[in-house]
Amino acid sequence: MDRKAQISAQLRKGLSRREFSRMAAAAGLSMVTLPMLGGRAGAAANLTVFEWSGYEADNLHPEFVAKHGVPNFSIFAEEEEAYQKLKGGFKVDLTHPCTLSLRRWRDAGLIKPLDVSRIPRWKDIPEAMVQFKGMQYDGKIWMMPWDWGNSTIVYRDDEVKDNLDTYQMLLDEKLKGRVSIFDSADEVFCFAAAILGYKSHMDLSMEEIDKCGEVLRQLHKQVRFYWSDTTQLEQALASGEVAAAWCWTSTYTNLKGQGVPAKFMFPKEGLSSWMCGMVLNTDGPGDESLAYDYLDAMLDPTVGKVLIDEWGYGHSNGESYKLAESEIARDLGLLGDINKFLEGSRFQGEIEPDKREKMIALFDQIKLGG
């Protein structure tokens, strides 16, 4: 089976967006409007949804399908490519970006504010999500939060015995040369800001960015490699080449599935969390009333149960956590008080463009030994 055929087979199973992005890049696929896979039947609704792979699954919007039929799904591999295609004139009704992209998409005129009075289940979204930086602007709401997940330290608990509840683990001299961290300025500055006790990496001053750089220079001396391929990282953790890594929830669940003795850290500095959601595109070609029906259907708590139990991701309807029951959800702390869980998270969101450019340049310099 060739690489593209393997991807098609995996899409039918439903990959996470990040896993799909990695596989697509490895196969040389750029973002295209991929055909829907799996032979789904049903009437077509007058609605086009621009999505990450896997999220077109019927069990993530059954209420909408039962009422209106199947939307037209177009699939993208990652947000930058989605942004460029929309900038180029591609017309859709709804898209699923993350908060790091929200300001850029809004400033480019690609999205318009939501009328939350047309989303009956909006009231069930925890206030911490609605108030998240960038979600609201100019007195209007620009995204419906929907899914979220965590970045933290995953470590081999048969080898690592110290600093089990703090990001300081990655700076421990005993782990020199056995540490890996995601090759992302956004995430490494989240790590450094937490080490220094800053409330958030999104509101750093220029001086604080420089201080974070000092932490990242320490970290650089520890790093065996900066990862961008989750398969490479997971193999390194499984073999023992790497003993501790900053990574996503999916790496922990995959290692546990392989029987690797791994632990998911709940650090005293707070988990780093990403959040994504649905936006209403400007000049969508379909029926806007269907777009709002689709948004409300995505907030169905039974949909949230699927997202939590099967994907290990969080859902934006607080009622969903009352239904979740899987071992994965229990391991990830998603079966307790979700508002308390969110209060302790360090969410990734929009950063002032000039500050973000400085972070990127500084991180690139550090990786080169500067």
Coordinates of C-alpha atoms in Angstrom, one line a residue:
M1 CA 0.0 0.0 0.0
D2 CA 1.5 3.4 -1.0
R3 CA 1.7 6.4 1.4
K4 CA -1.3 8.2 0.0
A5 CA -3.4 5.0 0.2
Q6 CA -2.3 4.6 3.8
I7 CA -3.5 8.1 4.5
S8 CA -6.9 7.4 2.9
A9 CA -7.3 4.3 5.1
Q10 CA -6.4 6.3 8.2
L11 CA -8.8 9.0 7.3
R12 CA -11.6 6.5 7.3
K13 CA -10.7 5.7 10.9
G14 CA -10.6 9.4 11.8
L15 CA -7.2 10.9 12.7
S16 CA -6.6 13.9 14.8
R17 CA -5.8 17.0 12.9
R18 CA -2.2 17.0 14.0
E19 CA -1.6 13.4 13.0
F20 CA -3.2 14.1 9.6
S21 CA -1.0 17.1 9.1
R22 CA 2.1 15.1 9.8
M23 CA 1.1 12.3 7.4
A24 CA 0.0 14.6 4.7
A25 CA 3.3 16.5 4.8
A26 CA 5.3 13.3 4.7
A27 CA 3.4 12.2 1.6
G28 CA 3.9 15.5 -0.1
L29 CA 0.2 16.5 0.0
S30 CA -0.6 20.2 0.1
M31 CA -3.9 21.4 1.3
V32 CA -6.6 20.6 -1.3
T33 CA -10.3 20.0 -1.0
L34 CA -10.0 16.3 -0.4
P35 CA -13.0 14.1 -1.3
M36 CA -15.0 12.7 1.6
L37 CA -13.9 9.2 2.4
G38 CA -15.9 6.3 3.7
G39 CA -18.9 6.4 1.4
R40 CA -21.2 8.3 3.7
A41 CA -24.8 8.5 2.4
G42 CA -27.5 11.0 2.9
A43 CA -29.0 14.2 1.5
A44 CA -26.7 17.1 1.0
A45 CA -27.3 20.2 3.1
N46 CA -26.7 23.7 1.7
L47 CA -23.7 24.2 3.9
T48 CA -20.0 24.0 3.4
V49 CA -17.7 23.3 6.4
F50 CA -13.9 23.7 6.1
E51 CA -12.4 21.2 8.5
W52 CA -9.5 19.2 9.8
S53 CA -9.5 15.6 8.8
G54 CA -11.5 13.3 11.0
Y55 CA -14.0 16.0 12.2
E56 CA -16.4 15.2 9.3
A57 CA -17.4 12.0 11.2
D58 CA -21.1 11.6 11.6
N59 CA -20.9 11.1 15.3
L60 CA -19.6 14.7 15.8
H61 CA -22.8 16.2 14.4
P62 CA -25.6 13.6 14.3
E63 CA -28.4 15.9 15.3
F64 CA -27.6 18.1 12.3
V65 CA -27.4 15.2 9.8
A66 CA -30.7 13.8 11.1
K67 CA -32.5 17.1 10.6
H68 CA -30.8 18.5 7.4
G69 CA -28.6 15.9 5.8
V70 CA -24.8 15.8 5.4
P71 CA -22.9 19.1 4.9
N72 CA -20.4 19.5 2.2
F73 CA -17.0 19.1 3.9
S74 CA -13.7 20.4 2.5
I75 CA -10.6 19.2 4.3
F76 CA -7.4 21.2 5.1
A77 CA -4.1 19.9 6.6
E78 CA -3.1 22.9 8.7
E79 CA -4.2 26.5 9.4
E80 CA -1.8 28.5 7.4
E81 CA -2.8 26.6 4.2
A82 CA -6.5 27.1 5.1
Y83 CA -5.8 30.8 5.6
Q84 CA -4.1 31.2 2.3
K85 CA -6.9 29.4 0.4
L86 CA -9.6 31.5 2.0
K87 CA -7.5 34.6 1.2
G88 CA -7.4 33.4 -2.4
G89 CA -11.2 33.5 -2.6
F90 CA -12.3 30.0 -1.6
K91 CA -15.8 30.3 -0.2
V92 CA -17.1 28.3 2.7
D93 CA -19.7 28.9 5.5
L94 CA -17.9 27.6 8.6
T95 CA -14.2 26.9 9.4
H96 CA -12.5 25.3 12.4
P97 CA -9.3 27.3 13.2
C98 CA -7.6 27.7 16.6
T99 CA -7.2 30.8 18.8
L100 CA -3.7 31.5 17.7
S101 CA -5.1 32.3 14.2
L102 CA -8.2 34.2 15.2
R103 CA -6.9 37.7 15.2
R104 CA -5.2 37.2 11.8
W105 CA -8.3 35.8 10.2
R106 CA -10.4 38.6 11.7
D107 CA -8.1 41.3 10.6
A108 CA -8.1 39.8 7.0
G109 CA -11.9 40.1 6.9
L110 CA -12.3 36.3 6.5
I111 CA -14.8 35.9 9.3
K112 CA -17.7 37.8 10.9
P113 CA -19.1 38.0 14.4
L114 CA -21.4 35.4 15.8
D115 CA -25.0 36.0 16.9
V116 CA -24.9 33.7 20.0
S117 CA -28.7 34.2 20.5
R118 CA -29.0 31.8 17.5
I119 CA -27.0 29.1 19.4
P120 CA -29.3 27.7 22.1
R121 CA -26.6 25.6 23.8
W122 CA -24.3 28.6 24.1
K123 CA -25.3 29.0 27.7
D124 CA -23.6 25.6 28.5
I125 CA -20.1 26.8 27.5
P126 CA -18.0 27.5 30.6
E127 CA -17.4 31.3 31.1
A128 CA -13.6 30.8 31.1
M129 CA -13.8 29.7 27.5
V130 CA -16.0 32.6 26.4
Q131 CA -13.7 35.1 28.1
F132 CA -10.6 33.7 26.6
K133 CA -8.3 36.3 25.1
G134 CA -9.1 37.0 21.4
M135 CA -12.5 35.3 21.5
Q136 CA -14.2 38.7 21.9
Y137 CA -13.2 41.9 20.2
D138 CA -15.0 45.3 19.8
G139 CA -17.9 44.0 21.9
K140 CA -18.5 41.0 19.6
I141 CA -17.8 37.3 19.7
W142 CA -15.8 35.9 16.8
M143 CA -15.5 32.2 17.6
M144 CA -17.5 29.4 19.2
P145 CA -15.0 27.5 21.3
W146 CA -15.4 23.8 20.7
D147 CA -12.4 21.6 21.3
W148 CA -9.2 21.9 23.3
G149 CA -6.3 19.8 24.5
N150 CA -3.1 20.0 26.4
S151 CA 0.6 20.2 25.9
T152 CA 2.7 19.1 28.9
I153 CA 5.6 16.9 29.9
V154 CA 5.3 13.2 29.2
Y155 CA 8.1 11.1 30.8
R156 CA 9.3 7.6 31.3
D157 CA 8.3 6.9 34.9
D158 CA 10.6 3.9 35.1
E159 CA 13.6 6.2 34.5
V160 CA 12.7 9.7 35.8
K161 CA 12.3 10.0 39.6
D162 CA 12.7 13.7 40.3
N163 CA 10.7 16.9 39.6
L164 CA 7.6 14.9 38.8
D165 CA 5.2 17.9 39.1
T166 CA 7.1 20.8 37.5
Y167 CA 8.4 22.0 34.2
Q168 CA 11.8 22.3 35.9
M169 CA 12.2 18.5 35.0
L170 CA 13.4 19.4 31.5
L171 CA 16.2 21.5 33.0
D172 CA 17.5 18.8 35.3
E173 CA 21.2 18.1 34.6
K174 CA 20.6 14.3 35.0
L175 CA 18.5 14.4 31.8
K176 CA 21.0 16.3 29.7
G177 CA 20.8 15.0 26.1
R178 CA 17.6 13.0 26.8
V179 CA 15.0 15.8 26.5
S180 CA 12.9 16.7 23.5
I181 CA 10.5 19.6 23.0
F182 CA 8.2 20.7 20.2
D183 CA 9.8 22.9 17.5
S184 CA 7.4 25.7 18.1
A185 CA 8.1 29.2 19.3
D186 CA 4.6 29.4 20.8
E187 CA 5.0 26.4 22.9
V188 CA 8.6 26.9 24.0
F189 CA 7.7 30.4 25.3
C190 CA 4.8 29.0 27.1
F191 CA 7.3 26.6 28.8
A192 CA 9.8 29.4 29.6
A193 CA 7.1 31.9 30.9
A194 CA 5.9 29.2 33.3
I195 CA 9.4 28.5 34.6
L196 CA 9.8 32.2 35.3
G197 CA 6.5 32.5 37.1
Y198 CA 4.8 34.8 34.5
K199 CA 1.1 34.5 34.4
S200 CA 1.0 34.0 30.6
H201 CA 3.3 33.9 27.6
M202 CA 0.7 35.9 25.6
D203 CA 1.3 39.3 27.4
L204 CA 5.1 39.3 27.9
S205 CA 7.0 42.6 27.7
M206 CA 10.0 42.8 25.3
E207 CA 12.3 42.5 28.4
E208 CA 10.4 39.4 29.7
I209 CA 10.8 37.8 26.2
D210 CA 14.5 38.3 26.6
K211 CA 14.4 36.7 30.0
C212 CA 12.5 33.7 28.6
G213 CA 15.3 33.5 26.0
E214 CA 17.8 32.9 28.9
V215 CA 15.6 29.9 30.0
L216 CA 15.5 28.5 26.5
R217 CA 19.3 28.7 26.2
Q218 CA 19.4 26.5 29.3
L219 CA 16.9 24.2 27.8
H220 CA 18.8 24.0 24.5
K221 CA 21.7 22.4 26.3
Q222 CA 19.4 19.6 27.5
V223 CA 17.7 18.9 24.2
R224 CA 18.5 15.8 22.1
F225 CA 16.3 17.0 19.3
Y226 CA 13.5 19.4 18.6
W227 CA 10.6 17.3 17.3
S228 CA 8.1 18.1 14.6
D229 CA 7.2 14.5 13.8
T230 CA 5.2 12.8 16.6
T231 CA 6.2 9.3 15.3
Q232 CA 9.9 10.2 15.7
L233 CA 9.2 11.5 19.2
E234 CA 7.2 8.5 20.3
Q235 CA 9.8 6.0 19.0
A236 CA 12.5 7.9 20.9
L237 CA 10.4 7.8 24.1
A238 CA 9.6 4.1 23.6
S239 CA 13.2 3.1 23.1
G240 CA 14.5 5.2 26.0
E241 CA 16.5 7.5 23.8
V242 CA 14.4 10.4 25.2
A243 CA 13.3 10.2 28.9
A244 CA 11.1 13.3 29.0
A245 CA 9.4 15.5 26.4
W246 CA 7.1 18.4 26.0
C247 CA 4.3 17.0 23.8
W248 CA 0.6 16.6 23.1
T249 CA -2.0 14.4 24.7
S250 CA -1.9 12.1 21.7
T251 CA 1.7 11.1 22.4
Y252 CA 0.7 10.0 25.9
T253 CA -2.3 8.0 24.7
N254 CA -0.3 6.3 21.9
L255 CA 2.6 5.3 24.3
K256 CA 0.1 3.9 26.8
G257 CA -1.5 1.9 24.0
Q258 CA 1.9 0.4 23.2
G259 CA 2.5 -0.5 26.9
V260 CA 5.3 2.0 27.4
P261 CA 5.6 3.1 31.0
A262 CA 4.8 6.7 30.5
K263 CA 3.3 9.4 32.8
F264 CA 1.4 12.5 31.9
M265 CA 2.5 15.4 34.1
F266 CA 0.0 17.7 35.8
P267 CA 2.6 20.5 36.6
K268 CA 2.2 22.9 39.4
E269 CA 2.8 25.7 36.9
G270 CA -0.4 24.6 35.0
L271 CA -1.0 22.6 31.8
S272 CA -0.5 24.4 28.5
S273 CA -3.7 24.2 26.6
W274 CA -4.7 25.0 23.0
M275 CA -8.3 25.8 22.1
C276 CA -10.0 25.7 18.7
G277 CA -13.5 26.5 17.6
M278 CA -15.9 27.4 14.8
V279 CA -16.0 30.7 13.0
L280 CA -18.6 32.1 10.6
N281 CA -17.0 33.0 7.3
T282 CA -17.7 36.2 5.5
D283 CA -19.8 35.8 2.4
G284 CA -20.5 32.1 2.9
P285 CA -22.3 30.6 -0.1
G286 CA -24.8 28.5 1.9
D287 CA -27.8 29.0 4.2
E288 CA -26.7 30.9 7.3
S289 CA -29.6 29.5 9.4
L290 CA -28.1 26.0 8.7
A291 CA -24.7 27.3 9.9
Y292 CA -26.2 28.2 13.2
D293 CA -28.0 24.8 13.5
Y294 CA -24.7 23.1 12.8
L295 CA -23.0 25.1 15.5
D296 CA -25.6 24.2 18.1
A297 CA -25.5 20.5 17.0
M298 CA -21.7 20.5 17.7
L299 CA -22.4 21.5 21.3
D300 CA -24.6 18.4 21.9
P301 CA -23.3 16.8 25.1
T302 CA -23.4 13.3 23.4
V303 CA -21.0 14.7 20.8
G304 CA -18.8 16.0 23.6
K305 CA -18.7 12.5 25.1
V306 CA -17.3 11.1 21.9
L307 CA -14.6 13.9 21.8
I308 CA -13.6 13.3 25.4
D309 CA -13.8 9.5 25.6
E310 CA -12.5 8.6 22.2
W311 CA -10.2 11.5 21.3
G312 CA -8.9 12.5 24.7
Y313 CA -9.8 16.2 23.9
G314 CA -11.9 18.6 25.9
H315 CA -15.3 19.8 24.7
S316 CA -16.8 23.2 25.2
N317 CA -20.2 22.1 26.6
G318 CA -19.8 21.7 30.4
E319 CA -22.5 19.1 30.4
S320 CA -20.4 16.7 28.3
Y321 CA -18.1 15.8 31.2
K322 CA -21.0 14.4 33.1
L323 CA -21.3 11.7 30.4
A324 CA -17.7 10.9 29.8
E325 CA -16.4 7.7 31.3
S326 CA -13.4 6.3 29.5
E327 CA -10.0 5.4 31.1
I328 CA -8.3 8.0 28.8
A329 CA -10.6 10.7 30.1
R330 CA -9.9 9.7 33.7
D331 CA -6.1 9.6 33.1
L332 CA -6.2 13.1 31.6
G333 CA -8.3 14.6 34.4
L334 CA -11.4 15.2 32.3
L335 CA -13.9 13.6 34.6
G336 CA -13.6 16.0 37.5
D337 CA -14.6 19.6 37.9
I338 CA -13.9 21.0 34.5
N339 CA -14.1 24.7 35.6
K340 CA -11.4 24.0 38.2
F341 CA -9.3 22.2 35.5
L342 CA -9.6 25.2 33.2
E343 CA -8.7 27.7 35.8
G344 CA -5.3 25.9 36.2
S345 CA -4.5 25.8 32.5
R346 CA -2.2 28.1 30.6
F347 CA -4.1 28.7 27.4
Q348 CA -2.4 29.5 24.1
G349 CA -3.9 32.5 22.4
E350 CA -3.2 35.5 20.3
I351 CA 0.1 37.4 20.8
E352 CA 0.9 40.9 19.5
P353 CA 2.4 40.4 16.0
D354 CA 5.6 42.3 16.8
K355 CA 6.2 40.3 20.0
R356 CA 5.5 37.0 18.3
E357 CA 8.0 37.9 15.5
K358 CA 10.6 38.6 18.2
M359 CA 9.9 35.2 19.9
I360 CA 10.3 33.4 16.6
A361 CA 13.5 35.2 15.8
L362 CA 15.0 34.6 19.3
F363 CA 14.0 30.9 19.2
D364 CA 15.6 30.4 15.8
Q365 CA 18.8 32.1 17.1
I366 CA 18.9 29.9 20.2
K367 CA 18.5 26.7 18.1
L368 CA 21.6 27.8 16.1
G369 CA 23.5 28.1 19.3
G370 CA 23.2 31.9 19.7

